[in-house]
Amino acid sequence: DIEVSREILHDDPNTNKVLKKIKSVDKNFLLDSFLDGSKKAFEYIIKKYSDENIKPLKKLLSADIFKMFDKQINDRAKKKENLDVSIIGIKEAEIEEVSLRSNVASIKVKFSSEQVQVIKNDKGNIISGDTNQILSIVESWFFSKDLKRNDPNWVLEKIEESN
């Protein structure tokens, strides 16, 4: 298909080539839809994590990330602390890396967001952070998906701080 071969999905030629391979394996893959979905996932996952309600995230998180979130929430609970994260906005979501190995696609997305993060004690008093301070947070989130499975969800495999 000449249309697909000429299509430019990404400025980087290697990334572009892999994105086109993903598209050839998963005919429903659309880059814009993926990026929109990744932004929604970013906000949803952070909201549920902040609300200490990660059970609904089970299908969206790798076992490792789920365990890490669970441990962090339990550690805060033991200290009678609560994390409150508000996302003001996502300034940018850009694809940094892409790979495809035996039908498993992995896409690393760099999110630049503005957030307010505070930790409160059990009385609701702020013990860390400032509700008036907007933090610029840059993180890379690694999403993966087995393109041969019918599940439309991409799974969050890893989070890295970026600069």
Short mmCIF file of C-alpha atoms in Angstrom, two decimals:
data_model
loop_
_atom_site.label_atom_id
_atom_site.label_comp_id
_atom_site.label_asym_id
_atom_site.label_seq_id
_atom_site.Cartn_x
_atom_site.Cartn_y
_atom_site.Cartn_z
CA ASP A 1 0.00 0.00 0.00
CA ILE A 2 1.74 3.14 -1.27
CA GLU A 3 -0.26 5.43 1.04
CA VAL A 4 1.08 3.70 4.16
CA SER A 5 4.66 3.47 2.91
CA ARG A 6 4.85 7.24 2.32
CA GLU A 7 3.01 8.16 5.49
CA ILE A 8 5.06 10.14 8.00
CA LEU A 9 4.02 9.31 11.56
CA HIS A 10 7.15 10.62 13.27
CA ASP A 11 10.10 12.88 12.38
CA ASP A 12 12.64 10.23 13.34
CA PRO A 13 12.95 7.76 10.41
CA ASN A 14 13.52 4.70 12.64
CA THR A 15 10.59 5.57 14.90
CA ASN A 16 8.48 6.21 11.81
CA LYS A 17 9.41 2.79 10.39
CA VAL A 18 8.47 0.96 13.61
CA LEU A 19 5.19 2.89 13.94
CA LYS A 20 4.31 1.82 10.41
CA LYS A 21 5.13 -1.81 11.31
CA ILE A 22 2.81 -1.53 14.34
CA LYS A 23 0.13 -0.16 12.03
CA SER A 24 0.60 -3.07 9.61
CA VAL A 25 0.12 -5.60 12.45
CA ASP A 26 -2.74 -3.67 14.11
CA LYS A 27 -4.88 -2.11 11.40
CA ASN A 28 -6.78 -0.10 14.04
CA PHE A 29 -3.64 1.64 15.34
CA LEU A 30 -3.84 5.41 14.89
CA LEU A 31 -1.06 7.54 16.30
CA ASP A 32 -3.32 10.45 17.29
CA SER A 33 -5.73 8.10 19.05
CA PHE A 34 -2.81 6.44 20.85
CA LEU A 35 -1.46 9.80 22.05
CA ASP A 36 -4.93 10.98 23.13
CA GLY A 37 -5.42 7.68 24.96
CA SER A 38 -2.00 7.91 26.60
CA LYS A 39 -2.84 11.41 27.93
CA LYS A 40 -6.16 10.14 29.29
CA ALA A 41 -4.38 7.14 30.85
CA PHE A 42 -1.76 9.44 32.39
CA GLU A 43 -4.44 11.59 34.04
CA TYR A 44 -6.63 8.63 35.04
CA ILE A 45 -3.75 6.61 36.53
CA ILE A 46 -2.42 9.59 38.51
CA LYS A 47 -5.95 10.41 39.75
CA LYS A 48 -6.61 6.84 40.93
CA TYR A 49 -3.14 6.65 42.50
CA SER A 50 -3.73 9.97 44.28
CA ASP A 51 -7.16 8.74 45.43
CA GLU A 52 -5.48 5.54 46.70
CA ASN A 53 -7.88 3.54 44.57
CA ILE A 54 -5.66 1.53 42.25
CA LYS A 55 -7.89 -1.53 41.89
CA PRO A 56 -9.51 -0.14 38.69
CA LEU A 57 -5.98 0.19 37.25
CA LYS A 58 -5.19 -3.53 37.36
CA LYS A 59 -5.67 -3.96 33.58
CA LEU A 60 -3.70 -0.79 32.80
CA LEU A 61 -0.60 -1.46 34.91
CA SER A 62 2.10 -4.10 34.73
CA ALA A 63 2.33 -6.28 37.84
CA ASP A 64 5.52 -4.42 38.87
CA ILE A 65 3.97 -0.96 38.67
CA PHE A 66 0.83 -2.16 40.44
CA LYS A 67 2.96 -3.60 43.29
CA MET A 68 5.04 -0.41 43.50
CA PHE A 69 1.91 1.81 43.67
CA ASP A 70 0.35 -0.51 46.24
CA LYS A 71 3.49 -0.42 48.41
CA GLN A 72 3.73 3.40 48.21
CA ILE A 73 0.07 3.77 49.18
CA ASN A 74 0.49 1.31 52.10
CA ASP A 75 3.67 3.07 53.26
CA ARG A 76 1.79 6.39 53.35
CA ALA A 77 -1.17 4.75 55.11
CA LYS A 78 1.15 3.45 57.85
CA LYS A 79 2.42 7.01 58.36
CA LYS A 80 -1.19 8.26 58.21
CA GLU A 81 -0.30 10.38 55.21
CA ASN A 82 -2.22 11.16 52.09
CA LEU A 83 -0.84 12.22 48.69
CA ASP A 84 -2.94 14.73 46.82
CA VAL A 85 -2.02 15.25 43.18
CA SER A 86 -3.86 17.64 40.88
CA ILE A 87 -2.93 17.77 37.23
CA ILE A 88 -3.26 21.33 35.98
CA GLY A 89 -2.54 20.26 32.44
CA ILE A 90 -0.42 18.25 30.07
CA LYS A 91 1.74 20.62 28.06
CA GLU A 92 3.18 17.96 25.83
CA ALA A 93 3.05 14.24 25.13
CA GLU A 94 5.65 13.11 22.65
CA ILE A 95 6.83 9.73 21.48
CA GLU A 96 10.46 9.13 22.40
CA GLU A 97 11.02 5.48 21.49
CA VAL A 98 9.12 2.68 19.82
CA SER A 99 9.83 -1.01 19.46
CA LEU A 100 8.03 -4.05 18.13
CA ARG A 101 9.12 -7.54 19.18
CA SER A 102 7.03 -10.57 18.21
CA ASN A 103 3.73 -8.65 18.10
CA VAL A 104 4.40 -6.78 21.36
CA ALA A 105 4.61 -3.06 20.71
CA SER A 106 6.29 -0.77 23.23
CA ILE A 107 5.98 3.00 23.08
CA LYS A 108 7.80 5.40 25.38
CA VAL A 109 5.89 8.67 25.81
CA LYS A 110 7.44 11.73 27.42
CA PHE A 111 4.83 13.72 29.33
CA SER A 112 5.45 17.33 30.32
CA SER A 113 2.77 18.26 32.80
CA GLU A 114 1.97 20.84 35.42
CA GLN A 115 0.89 19.40 38.74
CA VAL A 116 0.20 20.42 42.29
CA GLN A 117 1.39 17.78 44.76
CA VAL A 118 0.91 17.88 48.51
CA ILE A 119 1.17 15.31 51.28
CA LYS A 120 -1.29 15.73 54.13
CA ASN A 121 -1.44 14.09 57.54
CA ASP A 122 -4.53 12.33 58.91
CA LYS A 123 -5.87 15.67 60.15
CA GLY A 124 -5.74 17.12 56.64
CA ASN A 125 -2.79 19.42 57.39
CA ILE A 126 -0.17 19.82 54.68
CA ILE A 127 3.17 18.35 55.75
CA SER A 128 4.90 18.49 52.36
CA GLY A 129 4.30 20.50 49.21
CA ASP A 130 2.30 23.67 48.61
CA THR A 131 -1.18 23.99 47.11
CA ASN A 132 -0.07 27.27 45.48
CA GLN A 133 3.03 25.82 43.84
CA ILE A 134 2.64 24.42 40.34
CA LEU A 135 5.36 21.91 39.59
CA SER A 136 6.62 21.19 36.08
CA ILE A 137 6.93 17.41 35.97
CA VAL A 138 8.55 15.59 33.08
CA GLU A 139 8.27 11.82 33.04
CA SER A 140 8.60 9.08 30.46
CA TRP A 141 5.96 6.40 30.60
CA PHE A 142 6.51 3.08 28.83
CA PHE A 143 3.35 1.51 27.40
CA SER A 144 3.14 -1.94 25.82
CA LYS A 145 0.52 -3.98 24.04
CA ASP A 146 0.31 -7.40 22.45
CA LEU A 147 -1.10 -6.40 19.07
CA LYS A 148 -2.59 -9.84 18.48
CA ARG A 149 -4.80 -9.66 21.58
CA ASN A 150 -8.24 -8.09 21.38
CA ASP A 151 -7.76 -6.02 24.53
CA PRO A 152 -7.67 -2.37 23.37
CA ASN A 153 -5.73 -1.26 26.47
CA TRP A 154 -2.06 -0.46 26.49
CA VAL A 155 -0.29 -1.43 29.74
CA LEU A 156 1.95 0.92 31.69
CA GLU A 157 5.22 -0.99 32.16
CA LYS A 158 7.56 1.60 33.63
CA ILE A 159 7.86 5.26 34.68
CA GLU A 160 11.08 7.23 34.50
CA GLU A 161 11.78 10.79 35.53
CA SER A 162 13.02 12.85 32.61
CA ASN A 163 14.64 16.22 32.36
#
